[in-house]
Coordinates of N, CA and C in Angstrom, one line a residue:
X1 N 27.6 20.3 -65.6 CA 27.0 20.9 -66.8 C 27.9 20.7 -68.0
X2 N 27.6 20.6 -69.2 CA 28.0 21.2 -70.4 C 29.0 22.0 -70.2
X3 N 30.1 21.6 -70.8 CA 31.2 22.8 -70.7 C 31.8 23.5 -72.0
X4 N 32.1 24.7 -72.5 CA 32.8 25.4 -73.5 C 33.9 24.5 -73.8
X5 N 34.4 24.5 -75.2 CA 35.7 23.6 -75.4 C 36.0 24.5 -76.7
X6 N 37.0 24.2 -77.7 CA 37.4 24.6 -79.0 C 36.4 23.9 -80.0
X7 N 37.0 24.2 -81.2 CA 36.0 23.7 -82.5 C 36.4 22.8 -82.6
X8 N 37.4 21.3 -82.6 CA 37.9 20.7 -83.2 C 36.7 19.3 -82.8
X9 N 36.1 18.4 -83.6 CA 35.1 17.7 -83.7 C 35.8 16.3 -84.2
X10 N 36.7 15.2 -83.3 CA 36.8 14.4 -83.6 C 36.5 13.3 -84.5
X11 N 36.8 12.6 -85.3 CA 36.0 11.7 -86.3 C 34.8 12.3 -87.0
X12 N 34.9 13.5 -86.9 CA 33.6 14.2 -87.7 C 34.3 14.3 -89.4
X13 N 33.1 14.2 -90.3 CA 33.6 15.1 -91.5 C 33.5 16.4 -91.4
X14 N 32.9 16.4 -90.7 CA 33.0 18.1 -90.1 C 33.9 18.4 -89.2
X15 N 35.5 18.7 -89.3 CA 36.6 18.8 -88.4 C 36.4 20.2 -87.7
X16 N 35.8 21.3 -88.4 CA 35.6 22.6 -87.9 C 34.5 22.7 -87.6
X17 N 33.7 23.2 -86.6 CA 32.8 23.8 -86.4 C 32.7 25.3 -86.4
X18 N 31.9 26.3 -87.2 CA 31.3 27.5 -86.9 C 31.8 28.5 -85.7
X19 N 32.2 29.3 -85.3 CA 31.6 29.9 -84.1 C 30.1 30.6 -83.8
X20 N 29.9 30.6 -85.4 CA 28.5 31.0 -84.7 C 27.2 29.7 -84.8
X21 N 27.7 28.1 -84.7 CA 27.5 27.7 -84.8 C 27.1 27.3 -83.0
X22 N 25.7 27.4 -82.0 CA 25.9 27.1 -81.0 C 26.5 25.7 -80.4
X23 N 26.8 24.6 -81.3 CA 27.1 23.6 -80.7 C 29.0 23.7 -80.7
X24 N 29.3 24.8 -81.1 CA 30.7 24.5 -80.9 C 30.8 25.0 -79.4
X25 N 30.2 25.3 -78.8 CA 30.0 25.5 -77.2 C 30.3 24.3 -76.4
X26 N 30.0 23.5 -77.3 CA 29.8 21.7 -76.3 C 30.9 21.1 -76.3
X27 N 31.4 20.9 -74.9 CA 32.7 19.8 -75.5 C 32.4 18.4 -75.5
X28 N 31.2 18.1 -75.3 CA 30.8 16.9 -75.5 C 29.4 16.9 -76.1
X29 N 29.7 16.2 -77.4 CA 28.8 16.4 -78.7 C 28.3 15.0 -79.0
X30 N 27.6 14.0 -77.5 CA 27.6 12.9 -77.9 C 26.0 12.9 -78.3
X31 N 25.5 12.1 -79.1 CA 23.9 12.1 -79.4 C 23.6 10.5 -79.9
X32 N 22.2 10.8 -78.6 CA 22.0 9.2 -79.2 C 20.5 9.5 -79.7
X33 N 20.3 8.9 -81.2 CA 19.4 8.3 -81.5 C 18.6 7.1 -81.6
X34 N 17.2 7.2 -81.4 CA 16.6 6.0 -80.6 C 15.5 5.6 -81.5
X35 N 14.9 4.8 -82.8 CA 14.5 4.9 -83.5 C 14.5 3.9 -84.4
X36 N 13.1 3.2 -84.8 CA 13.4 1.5 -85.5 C 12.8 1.7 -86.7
X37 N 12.7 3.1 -87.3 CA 12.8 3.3 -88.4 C 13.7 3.7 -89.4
X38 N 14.8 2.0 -89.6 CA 16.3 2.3 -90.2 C 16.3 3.4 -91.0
X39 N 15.9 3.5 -92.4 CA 16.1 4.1 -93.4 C 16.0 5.6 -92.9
X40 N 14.9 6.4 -91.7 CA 15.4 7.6 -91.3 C 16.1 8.1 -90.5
X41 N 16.5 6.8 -89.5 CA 17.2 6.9 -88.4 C 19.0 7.3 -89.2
X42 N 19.1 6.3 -90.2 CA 20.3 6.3 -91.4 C 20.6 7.8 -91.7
X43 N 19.5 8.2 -92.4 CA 19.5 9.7 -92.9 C 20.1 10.5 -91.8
X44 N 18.8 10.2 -90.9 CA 19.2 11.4 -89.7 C 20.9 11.7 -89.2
X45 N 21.3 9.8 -88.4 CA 22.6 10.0 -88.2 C 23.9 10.5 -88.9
X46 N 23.7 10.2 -90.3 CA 24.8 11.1 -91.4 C 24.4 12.2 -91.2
X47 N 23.1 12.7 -91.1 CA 22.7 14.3 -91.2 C 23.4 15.1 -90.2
X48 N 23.1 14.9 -88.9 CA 24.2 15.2 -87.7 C 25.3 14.6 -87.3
X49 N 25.8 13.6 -87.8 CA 27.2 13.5 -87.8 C 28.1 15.1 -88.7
X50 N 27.4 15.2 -89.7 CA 28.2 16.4 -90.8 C 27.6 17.2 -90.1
X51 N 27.1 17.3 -88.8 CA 26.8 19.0 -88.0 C 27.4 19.0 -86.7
X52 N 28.5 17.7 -86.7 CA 29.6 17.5 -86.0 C 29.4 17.2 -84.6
X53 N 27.9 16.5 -84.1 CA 27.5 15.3 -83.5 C 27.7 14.3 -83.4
X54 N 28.7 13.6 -82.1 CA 29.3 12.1 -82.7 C 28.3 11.1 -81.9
X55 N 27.4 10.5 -82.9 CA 26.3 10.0 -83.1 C 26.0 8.4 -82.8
X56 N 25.3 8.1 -81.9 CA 25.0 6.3 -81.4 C 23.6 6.1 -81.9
X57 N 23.5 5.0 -82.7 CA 22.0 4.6 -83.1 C 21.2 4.0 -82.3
X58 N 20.7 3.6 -81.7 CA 19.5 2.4 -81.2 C 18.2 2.1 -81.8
X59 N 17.7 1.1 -81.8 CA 16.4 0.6 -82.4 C 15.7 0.6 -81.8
X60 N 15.6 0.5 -79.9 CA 14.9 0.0 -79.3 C 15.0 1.1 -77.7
X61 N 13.4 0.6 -76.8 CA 13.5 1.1 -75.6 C 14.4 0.2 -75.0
X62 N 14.6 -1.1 -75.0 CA 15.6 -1.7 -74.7 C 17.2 -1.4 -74.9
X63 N 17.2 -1.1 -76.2 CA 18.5 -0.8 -76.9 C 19.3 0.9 -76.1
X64 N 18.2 1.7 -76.4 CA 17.7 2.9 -75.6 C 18.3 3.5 -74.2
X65 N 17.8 2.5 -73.8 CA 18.0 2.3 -72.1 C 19.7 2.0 -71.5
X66 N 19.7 1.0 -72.5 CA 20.8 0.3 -72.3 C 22.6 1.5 -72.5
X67 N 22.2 2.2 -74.1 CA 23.1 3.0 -74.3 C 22.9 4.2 -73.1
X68 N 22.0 4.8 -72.5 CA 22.3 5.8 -71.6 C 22.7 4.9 -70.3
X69 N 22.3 3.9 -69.7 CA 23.6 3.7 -68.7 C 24.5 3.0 -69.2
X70 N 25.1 2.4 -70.4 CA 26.6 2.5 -70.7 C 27.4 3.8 -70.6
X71 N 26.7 4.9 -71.2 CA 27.2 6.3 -71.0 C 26.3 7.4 -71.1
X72 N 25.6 8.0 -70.8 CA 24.4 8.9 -71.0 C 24.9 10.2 -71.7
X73 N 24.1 10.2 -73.1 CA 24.7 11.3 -73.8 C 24.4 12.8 -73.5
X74 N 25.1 13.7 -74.0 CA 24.5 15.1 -74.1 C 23.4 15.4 -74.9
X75 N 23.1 14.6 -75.7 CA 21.7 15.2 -76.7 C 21.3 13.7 -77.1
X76 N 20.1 13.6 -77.3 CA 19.2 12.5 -77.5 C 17.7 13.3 -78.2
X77 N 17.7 12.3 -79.6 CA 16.8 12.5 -80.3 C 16.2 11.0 -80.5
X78 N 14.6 10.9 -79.8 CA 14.3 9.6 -79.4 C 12.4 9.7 -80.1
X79 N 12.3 8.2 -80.4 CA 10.9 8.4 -81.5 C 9.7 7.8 -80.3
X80 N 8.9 8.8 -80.3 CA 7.9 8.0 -79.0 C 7.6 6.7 -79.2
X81 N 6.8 6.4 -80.7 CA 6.1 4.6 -80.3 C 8.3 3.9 -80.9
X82 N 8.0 2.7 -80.4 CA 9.1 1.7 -80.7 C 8.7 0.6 -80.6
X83 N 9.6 -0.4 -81.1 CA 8.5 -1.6 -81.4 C 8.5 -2.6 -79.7
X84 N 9.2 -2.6 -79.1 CA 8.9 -2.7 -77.6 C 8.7 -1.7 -76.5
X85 N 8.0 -0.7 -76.8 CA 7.4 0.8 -75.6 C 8.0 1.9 -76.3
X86 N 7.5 2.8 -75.4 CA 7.3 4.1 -75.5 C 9.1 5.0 -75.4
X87 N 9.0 5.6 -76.1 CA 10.3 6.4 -76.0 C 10.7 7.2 -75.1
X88 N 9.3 7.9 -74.4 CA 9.8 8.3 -72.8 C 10.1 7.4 -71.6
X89 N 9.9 6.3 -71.9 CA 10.8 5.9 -71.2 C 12.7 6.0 -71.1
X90 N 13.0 6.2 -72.5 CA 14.3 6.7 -72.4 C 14.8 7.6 -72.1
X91 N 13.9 8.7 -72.1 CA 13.6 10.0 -71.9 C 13.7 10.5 -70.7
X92 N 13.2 9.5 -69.6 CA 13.1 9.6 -68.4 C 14.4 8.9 -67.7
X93 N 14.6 7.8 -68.4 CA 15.7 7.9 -67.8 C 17.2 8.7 -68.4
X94 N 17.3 8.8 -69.3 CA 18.4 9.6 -69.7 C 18.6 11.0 -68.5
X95 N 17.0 11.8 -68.0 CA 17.2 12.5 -67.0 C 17.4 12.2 -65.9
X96 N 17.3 10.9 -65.6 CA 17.7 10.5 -64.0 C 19.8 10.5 -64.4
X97 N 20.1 10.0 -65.4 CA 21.5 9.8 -65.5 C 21.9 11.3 -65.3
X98 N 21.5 12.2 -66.3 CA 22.2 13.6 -66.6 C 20.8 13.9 -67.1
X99 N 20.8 14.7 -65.5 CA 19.5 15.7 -65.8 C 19.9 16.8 -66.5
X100 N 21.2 17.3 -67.3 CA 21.6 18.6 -68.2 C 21.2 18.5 -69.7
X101 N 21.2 16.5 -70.0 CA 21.1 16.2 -71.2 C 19.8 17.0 -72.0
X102 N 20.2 17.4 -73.3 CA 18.8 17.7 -74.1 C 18.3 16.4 -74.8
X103 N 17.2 16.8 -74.9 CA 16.4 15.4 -75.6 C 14.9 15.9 -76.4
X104 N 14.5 15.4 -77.5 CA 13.8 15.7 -78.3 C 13.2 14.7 -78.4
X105 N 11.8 14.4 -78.6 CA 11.0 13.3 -78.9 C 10.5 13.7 -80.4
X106 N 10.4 12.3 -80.9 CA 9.9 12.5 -82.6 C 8.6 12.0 -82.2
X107 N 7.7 12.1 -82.7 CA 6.3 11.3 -83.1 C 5.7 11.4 -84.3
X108 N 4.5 10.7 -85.0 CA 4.1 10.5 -86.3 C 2.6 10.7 -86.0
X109 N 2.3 10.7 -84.3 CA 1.0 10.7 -84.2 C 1.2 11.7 -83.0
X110 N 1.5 13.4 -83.3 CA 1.6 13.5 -82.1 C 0.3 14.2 -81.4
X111 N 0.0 14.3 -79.7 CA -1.4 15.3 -79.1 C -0.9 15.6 -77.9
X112 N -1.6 16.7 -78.3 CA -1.2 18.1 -77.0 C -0.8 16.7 -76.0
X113 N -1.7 15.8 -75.3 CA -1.2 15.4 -74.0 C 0.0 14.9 -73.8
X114 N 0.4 13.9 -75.1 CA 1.5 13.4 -74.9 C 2.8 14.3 -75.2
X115 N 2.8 15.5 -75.9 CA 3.9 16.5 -75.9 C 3.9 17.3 -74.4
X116 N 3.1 17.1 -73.3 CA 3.2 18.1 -72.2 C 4.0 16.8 -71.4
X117 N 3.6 15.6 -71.8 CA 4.2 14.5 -71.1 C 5.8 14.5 -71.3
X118 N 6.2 14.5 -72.4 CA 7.1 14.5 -73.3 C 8.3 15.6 -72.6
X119 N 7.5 16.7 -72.3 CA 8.3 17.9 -71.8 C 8.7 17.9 -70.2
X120 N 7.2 17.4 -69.5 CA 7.8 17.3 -68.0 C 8.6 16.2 -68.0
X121 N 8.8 15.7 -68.5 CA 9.5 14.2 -68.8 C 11.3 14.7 -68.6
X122 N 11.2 15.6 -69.1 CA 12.6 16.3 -69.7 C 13.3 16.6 -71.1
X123 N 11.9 16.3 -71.8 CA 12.7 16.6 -73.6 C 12.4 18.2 -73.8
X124 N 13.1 18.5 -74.3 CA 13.7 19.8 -74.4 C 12.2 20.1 -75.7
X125 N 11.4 20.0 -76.6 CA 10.5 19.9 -77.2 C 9.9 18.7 -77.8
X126 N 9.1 18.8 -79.0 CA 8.3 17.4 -79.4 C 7.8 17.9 -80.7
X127 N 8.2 17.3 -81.3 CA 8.4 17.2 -83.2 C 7.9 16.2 -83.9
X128 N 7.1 16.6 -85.0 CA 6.6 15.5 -85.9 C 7.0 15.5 -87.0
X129 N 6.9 14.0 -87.2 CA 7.7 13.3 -88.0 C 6.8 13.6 -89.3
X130 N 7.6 13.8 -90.4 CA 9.1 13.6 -90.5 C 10.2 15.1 -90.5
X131 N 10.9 15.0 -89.4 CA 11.7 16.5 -89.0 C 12.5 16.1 -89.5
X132 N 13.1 17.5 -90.2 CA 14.4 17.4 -90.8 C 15.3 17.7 -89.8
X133 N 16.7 17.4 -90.3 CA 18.0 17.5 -89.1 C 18.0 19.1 -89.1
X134 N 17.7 20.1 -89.8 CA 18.4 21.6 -89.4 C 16.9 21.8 -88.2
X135 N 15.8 21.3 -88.4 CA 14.5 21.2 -87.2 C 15.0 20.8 -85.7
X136 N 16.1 19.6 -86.0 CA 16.4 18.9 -84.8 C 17.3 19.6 -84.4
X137 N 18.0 20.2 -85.1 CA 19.5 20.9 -84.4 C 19.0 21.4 -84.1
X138 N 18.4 22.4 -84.5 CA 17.6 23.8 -83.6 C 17.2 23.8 -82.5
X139 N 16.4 22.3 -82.5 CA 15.4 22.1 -81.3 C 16.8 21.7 -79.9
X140 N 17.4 21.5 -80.4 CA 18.7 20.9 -79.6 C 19.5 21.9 -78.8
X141 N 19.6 22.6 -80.1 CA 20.5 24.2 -79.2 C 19.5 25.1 -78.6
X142 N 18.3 25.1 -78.5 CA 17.4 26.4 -78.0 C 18.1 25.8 -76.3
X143 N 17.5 27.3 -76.0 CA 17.8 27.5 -74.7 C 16.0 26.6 -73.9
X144 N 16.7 26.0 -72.8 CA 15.2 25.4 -72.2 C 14.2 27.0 -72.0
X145 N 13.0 26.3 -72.4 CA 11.4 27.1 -72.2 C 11.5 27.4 -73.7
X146 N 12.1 27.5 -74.5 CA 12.1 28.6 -75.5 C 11.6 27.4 -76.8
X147 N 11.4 28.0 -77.6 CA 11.2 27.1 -78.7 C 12.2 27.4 -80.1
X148 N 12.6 27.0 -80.6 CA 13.5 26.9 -81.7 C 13.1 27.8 -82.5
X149 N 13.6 28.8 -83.4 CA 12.8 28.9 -84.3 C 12.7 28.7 -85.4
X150 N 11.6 28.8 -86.0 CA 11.0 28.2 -87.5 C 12.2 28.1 -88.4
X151 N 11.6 27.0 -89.2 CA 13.0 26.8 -90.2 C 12.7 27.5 -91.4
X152 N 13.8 28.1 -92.1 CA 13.7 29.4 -93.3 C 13.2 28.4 -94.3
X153 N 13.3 27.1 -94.4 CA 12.6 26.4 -95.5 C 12.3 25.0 -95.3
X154 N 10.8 25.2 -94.4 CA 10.5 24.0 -94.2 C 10.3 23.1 -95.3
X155 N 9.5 21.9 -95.0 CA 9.3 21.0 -95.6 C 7.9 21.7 -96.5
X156 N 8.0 20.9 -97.8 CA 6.3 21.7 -98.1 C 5.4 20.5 -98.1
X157 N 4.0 21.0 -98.3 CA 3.2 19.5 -98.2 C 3.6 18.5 -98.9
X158 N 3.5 19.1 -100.0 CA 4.0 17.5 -100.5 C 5.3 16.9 -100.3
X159 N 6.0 17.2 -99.9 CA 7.3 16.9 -99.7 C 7.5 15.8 -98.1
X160 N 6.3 16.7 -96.9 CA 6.3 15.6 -96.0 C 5.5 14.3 -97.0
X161 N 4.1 14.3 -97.8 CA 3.7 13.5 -98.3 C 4.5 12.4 -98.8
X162 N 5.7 13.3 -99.6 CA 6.5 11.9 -100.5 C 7.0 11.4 -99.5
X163 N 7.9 12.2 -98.1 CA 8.2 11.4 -97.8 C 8.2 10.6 -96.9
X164 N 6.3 10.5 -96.5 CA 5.8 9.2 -95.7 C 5.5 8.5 -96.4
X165 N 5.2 8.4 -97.8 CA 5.1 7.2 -98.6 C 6.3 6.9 -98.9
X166 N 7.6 7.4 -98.8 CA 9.2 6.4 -99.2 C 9.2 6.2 -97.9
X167 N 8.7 6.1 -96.6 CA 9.2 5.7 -95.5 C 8.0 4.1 -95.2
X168 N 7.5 4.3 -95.8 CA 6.3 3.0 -95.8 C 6.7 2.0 -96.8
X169 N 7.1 2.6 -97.5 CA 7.8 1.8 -98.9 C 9.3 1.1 -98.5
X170 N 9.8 1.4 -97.6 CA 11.1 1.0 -97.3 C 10.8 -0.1 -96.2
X171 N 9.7 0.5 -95.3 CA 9.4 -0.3 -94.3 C 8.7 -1.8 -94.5
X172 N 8.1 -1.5 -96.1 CA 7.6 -2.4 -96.5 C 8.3 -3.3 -97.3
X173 N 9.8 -3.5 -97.3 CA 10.8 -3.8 -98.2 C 10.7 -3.8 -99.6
X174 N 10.0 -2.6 -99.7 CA 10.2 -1.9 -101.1 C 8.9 -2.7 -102.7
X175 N 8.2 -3.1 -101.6 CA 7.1 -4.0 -102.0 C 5.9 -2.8 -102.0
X176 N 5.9 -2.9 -104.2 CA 4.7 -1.4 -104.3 C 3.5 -2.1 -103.6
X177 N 3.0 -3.6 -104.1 CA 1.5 -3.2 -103.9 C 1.9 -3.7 -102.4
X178 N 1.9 -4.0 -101.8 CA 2.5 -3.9 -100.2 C 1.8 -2.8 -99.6
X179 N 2.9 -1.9 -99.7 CA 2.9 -0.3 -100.0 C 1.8 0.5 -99.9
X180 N 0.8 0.0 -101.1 CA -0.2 0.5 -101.8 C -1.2 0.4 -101.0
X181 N -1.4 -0.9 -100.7 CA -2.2 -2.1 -99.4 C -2.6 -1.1 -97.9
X182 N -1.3 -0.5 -97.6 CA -1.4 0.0 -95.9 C -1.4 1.6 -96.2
X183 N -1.1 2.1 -97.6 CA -1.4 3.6 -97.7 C -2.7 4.0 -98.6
X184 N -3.5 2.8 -98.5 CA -5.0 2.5 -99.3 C -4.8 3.1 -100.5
X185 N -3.8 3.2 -101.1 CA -3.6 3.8 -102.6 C -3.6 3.1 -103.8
X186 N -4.1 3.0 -105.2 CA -3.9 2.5 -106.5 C -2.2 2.5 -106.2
X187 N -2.3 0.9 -106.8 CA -0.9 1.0 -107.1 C -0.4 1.4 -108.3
X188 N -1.0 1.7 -109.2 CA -0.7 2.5 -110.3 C -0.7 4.0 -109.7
X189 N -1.5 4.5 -109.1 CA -1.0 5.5 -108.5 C 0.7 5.8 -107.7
X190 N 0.7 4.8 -107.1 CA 1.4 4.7 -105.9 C 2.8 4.4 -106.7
X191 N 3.0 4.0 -107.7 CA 4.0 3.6 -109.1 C 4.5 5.1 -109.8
X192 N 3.1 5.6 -109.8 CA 3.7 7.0 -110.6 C 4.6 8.1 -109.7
X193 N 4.4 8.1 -108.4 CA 4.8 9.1 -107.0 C 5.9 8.5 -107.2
X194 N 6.3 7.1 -106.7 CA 7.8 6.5 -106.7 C 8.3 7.3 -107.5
X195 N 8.0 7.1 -108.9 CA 8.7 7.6 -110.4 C 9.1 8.6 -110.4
X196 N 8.5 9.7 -109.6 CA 8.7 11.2 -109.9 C 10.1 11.3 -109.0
X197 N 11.0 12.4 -108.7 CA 11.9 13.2 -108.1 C 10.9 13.7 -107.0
X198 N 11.8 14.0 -106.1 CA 11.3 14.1 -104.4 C 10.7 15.5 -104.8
X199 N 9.5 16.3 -104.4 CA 9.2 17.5 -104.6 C 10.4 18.4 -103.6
X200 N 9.8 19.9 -103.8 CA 11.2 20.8 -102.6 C 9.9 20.8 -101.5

């Protein structure tokens, strides 16, 4: 199991951890992210790096797979679709390595069936995209059965809005009418949203 250690959080910019911080509990703070959506996968891993998670990227179920038997982490935050399969498959296996590991599945399209799948699977919950890191932490430290609770300041509508259109827009190498094309939008619309500041 997971064992108690001190606060000290190697290679972190975060050298101190909290005590009332529950991951200062962990002496092993390793997390792998699984996810071929660079630009949030980017965010994400700086996001929990400075919450003093020392953090492995992957792009792929392949990539995925490969990092849990190189070493199978303590916490795994993994995106259901990928551009070669499904994310439970890493999911699944990450619990055959270290059935203690927590693991969170992201999705963009998520339904009741595949979040019950998700869970007997072994992920600790199932979150839609686009979750912020204080969502993910949460979901990471709850105790299994339990659910995290709510974040004091979620996302607001528009704010997931902007930012599935900056994640389309990135994916689409930054190409408006591209962009405009797969989110059926005026690109003069789609020009003016860019322009603005991210709503709260």
């Amino acid at each position: 199991m997971l064992t108690q250690s001190g606060t000290t959080v190697p290679g972190s910019d975060t050298a101190f951890l909290s005590d009332s911080d529950p991951l200062s509990a962990f002496s092993d703070r390793s997390l792998l992210i699984v996810d071929d959506d660079k630009p949030f996968s980017t965010r994400l891993a700086r996001a929990m790096e400075s919450r003093g998670y020392e953090v492995h990227v992957a792009e792929s179920v392949s990539e995925g797979v490969a990092a849990v038997e190189n070493k199978a982490p303590a916490f795994a935050v993994i995106d259901m679709r990928l551009g070669d399969g499904n994310g439970l498959d890493v999911i699944a296996r990450l619990k055959e390595r270290r059935p203690e590991a927590r693991g969170v599945i992201l999705t963009g399209y998520g339904n009741i069936a595949t979040a019950v799948t998700a869970v007997k699977l072994g992920a600790f919950d199932y979150l839609a995209k686009p979750a912020d890191a204080d969502e993910i932490h949460g979901t990471l430290m709850a105790q299994p059965g339990e659910r995290a609770d709510p974040p004091e300041n979620p996302m607001s509508a528009d704010r997931v809005r902007w930012e599935h259109i900056q994640r389309v827009y990135e994916l689409c190498g930054r190409n408006v009418s591209e962009t405009a094309r797969r989110l059926n939008m005026h690109r003069r619309t789609l020009q003016r949203i860019l322009a603005k500041r991210a709503p709260r």
